[in-house]
Amino acid sequence: MDTGELVHLRRARDLVDREYARPLDVAELAQVAFMSVAHFSRRFKVAYGETPYRYLMTRRVERAKALLRRGDLGVTEVCMAVGCTSLGSFSARFTELVGETPSAYRAREHSAVQAVPGCYAMRVMRPSRFREAGDVGPPIGSPV
């Protein structure tokens, strides 16, 4: 995958990360990446290991987990706050990714570690170099 293509894919991924709560579809993401829908979907999966829709839903579920841990919003409110329009689809995807229903997740006690803000958690969990995970090449700063 060339650098230019990866830059375009990152633009679409960054849009999902920033605006997960608004209605987004693969066609819009493909347009942001300057690609056809089919090509974008294939290349996104190669670059990030999951389809654009699955990536979007994963971001939404991550945010939903944080909102449910707070405990001041109900499951339906959280569903709408993260951009899902169907409570049934949201609950099914949440259960698939988390392993328990949103209601069960909200009801149980959560440790302080789980309450770490996402910006800190993402920084710690990201690869230590500016390459994408799985990008093999010489160490940064080594002669080529």
Tab-separated table of C-alpha atoms in Angstrom:
chain	number	residue	atom	x	y	z
A	1	MET	CA	0.000	0.000	0.000
A	2	ASP	CA	1.506	3.319	-0.990
A	3	THR	CA	1.828	6.255	1.381
A	4	GLY	CA	-0.670	8.437	-0.484
A	5	GLU	CA	-3.364	5.803	-0.252
A	6	LEU	CA	-2.702	5.317	3.455
A	7	VAL	CA	-2.973	9.085	4.020
A	8	HIS	CA	-6.419	9.065	2.390
A	9	LEU	CA	-7.510	6.065	4.455
A	10	ARG	CA	-6.356	7.810	7.624
A	11	ARG	CA	-8.487	10.829	6.755
A	12	ALA	CA	-11.550	8.587	6.659
A	13	ARG	CA	-10.546	6.781	9.858
A	14	ASP	CA	-9.984	10.103	11.617
A	15	LEU	CA	-13.443	11.247	10.519
A	16	VAL	CA	-14.939	8.149	12.158
A	17	ASP	CA	-12.922	8.772	15.334
A	18	ARG	CA	-14.088	12.401	15.524
A	19	GLU	CA	-17.670	12.127	14.348
A	20	TYR	CA	-18.791	8.611	15.273
A	21	ALA	CA	-22.031	9.998	16.768
A	22	ARG	CA	-23.404	11.372	13.522
A	23	PRO	CA	-24.812	9.275	10.698
A	24	LEU	CA	-21.853	8.050	8.662
A	25	ASP	CA	-21.929	5.606	5.801
A	26	VAL	CA	-19.239	3.899	3.779
A	27	ALA	CA	-20.012	6.055	0.730
A	28	GLU	CA	-19.207	9.233	2.669
A	29	LEU	CA	-16.024	7.725	4.083
A	30	ALA	CA	-14.968	6.588	0.607
A	31	GLN	CA	-15.552	10.104	-0.691
A	32	VAL	CA	-13.329	11.549	2.064
A	33	ALA	CA	-10.637	9.047	1.039
A	34	PHE	CA	-11.069	9.904	-2.682
A	35	MET	CA	-11.879	6.273	-3.554
A	36	SER	CA	-14.776	4.259	-4.890
A	37	VAL	CA	-16.855	2.520	-2.224
A	38	ALA	CA	-15.678	-0.973	-3.171
A	39	HIS	CA	-12.003	-0.010	-3.399
A	40	PHE	CA	-12.193	1.937	-0.140
A	41	SER	CA	-13.782	-0.980	1.718
A	42	ARG	CA	-11.133	-3.424	0.480
A	43	ARG	CA	-8.193	-1.136	1.210
A	44	PHE	CA	-9.531	-0.073	4.626
A	45	LYS	CA	-9.771	-3.713	5.672
A	46	VAL	CA	-6.228	-4.383	4.466
A	47	ALA	CA	-4.879	-1.346	6.335
A	48	TYR	CA	-6.821	-1.655	9.602
A	49	GLY	CA	-7.900	-5.284	9.786
A	50	GLU	CA	-11.651	-4.644	9.839
A	51	THR	CA	-14.301	-3.210	7.562
A	52	PRO	CA	-15.151	0.498	7.785
A	53	TYR	CA	-18.580	-0.296	9.261
A	54	ARG	CA	-17.122	-2.591	11.913
A	55	TYR	CA	-14.531	0.067	12.786
A	56	LEU	CA	-17.318	2.645	13.191
A	57	MET	CA	-19.367	0.324	15.383
A	58	THR	CA	-16.312	-0.508	17.495
A	59	ARG	CA	-15.731	3.216	18.128
A	60	ARG	CA	-19.397	3.640	19.038
A	61	VAL	CA	-19.324	0.704	21.447
A	62	GLU	CA	-16.124	2.014	23.083
A	63	ARG	CA	-17.806	5.367	23.684
A	64	ALA	CA	-20.991	3.659	24.857
A	65	LYS	CA	-18.992	1.703	27.436
A	66	ALA	CA	-17.632	4.962	28.861
A	67	LEU	CA	-21.107	6.505	29.020
A	68	LEU	CA	-22.610	3.399	30.619
A	69	ARG	CA	-19.855	3.318	33.266
A	70	ARG	CA	-20.853	6.833	34.327
A	71	GLY	CA	-24.292	5.459	35.139
A	72	ASP	CA	-26.280	8.671	34.624
A	73	LEU	CA	-27.725	7.680	31.227
A	74	GLY	CA	-29.993	4.807	30.317
A	75	VAL	CA	-29.174	2.332	27.565
A	76	THR	CA	-31.524	4.000	25.063
A	77	GLU	CA	-29.991	7.422	25.729
A	78	VAL	CA	-26.495	6.004	25.298
A	79	CYS	CA	-27.560	4.269	22.082
A	80	MET	CA	-28.724	7.576	20.621
A	81	ALA	CA	-25.753	9.537	22.025
A	82	VAL	CA	-23.259	7.379	20.142
A	83	GLY	CA	-25.108	7.654	16.837
A	84	CYS	CA	-27.056	4.401	16.693
A	85	THR	CA	-30.673	4.621	15.627
A	86	SER	CA	-31.756	1.066	16.436
A	87	LEU	CA	-31.623	-0.076	20.052
A	88	GLY	CA	-31.818	-3.709	18.938
A	89	SER	CA	-28.867	-3.421	16.546
A	90	PHE	CA	-26.881	-1.444	19.109
A	91	SER	CA	-27.532	-4.033	21.825
A	92	ALA	CA	-26.633	-6.912	19.517
A	93	ARG	CA	-23.359	-5.293	18.420
A	94	PHE	CA	-22.507	-4.257	21.992
A	95	THR	CA	-23.105	-7.804	23.234
A	96	GLU	CA	-21.034	-9.241	20.376
A	97	LEU	CA	-18.058	-6.976	21.100
A	98	VAL	CA	-18.212	-6.748	24.906
A	99	GLY	CA	-19.642	-10.132	25.828
A	100	GLU	CA	-22.573	-8.838	27.863
A	101	THR	CA	-25.656	-6.729	27.240
A	102	PRO	CA	-25.492	-2.945	27.676
A	103	SER	CA	-27.871	-3.204	30.655
A	104	ALA	CA	-25.701	-5.812	32.376
A	105	TYR	CA	-22.573	-3.768	31.658
A	106	ARG	CA	-24.185	-0.642	33.118
A	107	ALA	CA	-25.410	-2.493	36.225
A	108	ARG	CA	-22.128	-4.059	37.301
A	109	GLU	CA	-19.351	-2.389	39.292
A	110	HIS	CA	-16.402	-1.041	37.296
A	111	SER	CA	-12.851	-0.610	38.542
A	112	ALA	CA	-11.102	2.759	38.532
A	113	VAL	CA	-8.775	1.541	35.776
A	114	GLN	CA	-11.731	1.255	33.401
A	115	ALA	CA	-12.584	4.890	34.067
A	116	VAL	CA	-9.327	6.179	32.539
A	117	PRO	CA	-10.225	8.756	29.868
A	118	GLY	CA	-10.038	7.383	26.355
A	119	CYS	CA	-7.415	9.910	25.242
A	120	TYR	CA	-4.973	8.523	27.818
A	121	ALA	CA	-5.884	4.911	27.159
A	122	MET	CA	-5.432	5.365	23.402
A	123	ARG	CA	-2.008	6.924	23.901
A	124	VAL	CA	-0.817	4.039	26.039
A	125	MET	CA	-2.324	1.353	23.824
A	126	ARG	CA	-1.140	2.737	20.473
A	127	PRO	CA	1.949	1.308	18.766
A	128	SER	CA	5.099	3.071	19.941
A	129	ARG	CA	6.106	4.170	16.455
A	130	PHE	CA	4.236	6.277	13.955
A	131	ARG	CA	3.691	3.326	11.642
A	132	GLU	CA	0.551	1.270	11.613
A	133	ALA	CA	0.670	-2.027	13.458
A	134	GLY	CA	1.960	-4.735	11.185
A	135	ASP	CA	3.960	-2.330	9.000
A	136	VAL	CA	7.315	-4.050	8.735
A	137	GLY	CA	10.362	-2.044	7.888
A	138	PRO	CA	13.707	-0.939	9.233
A	139	PRO	CA	13.720	0.720	12.665
A	140	ILE	CA	13.256	4.458	12.557
A	141	GLY	CA	16.593	6.215	12.333
A	142	SER	CA	18.501	3.193	11.009
A	143	PRO	CA	20.379	3.410	7.706
A	144	VAL	CA	18.363	2.077	4.802
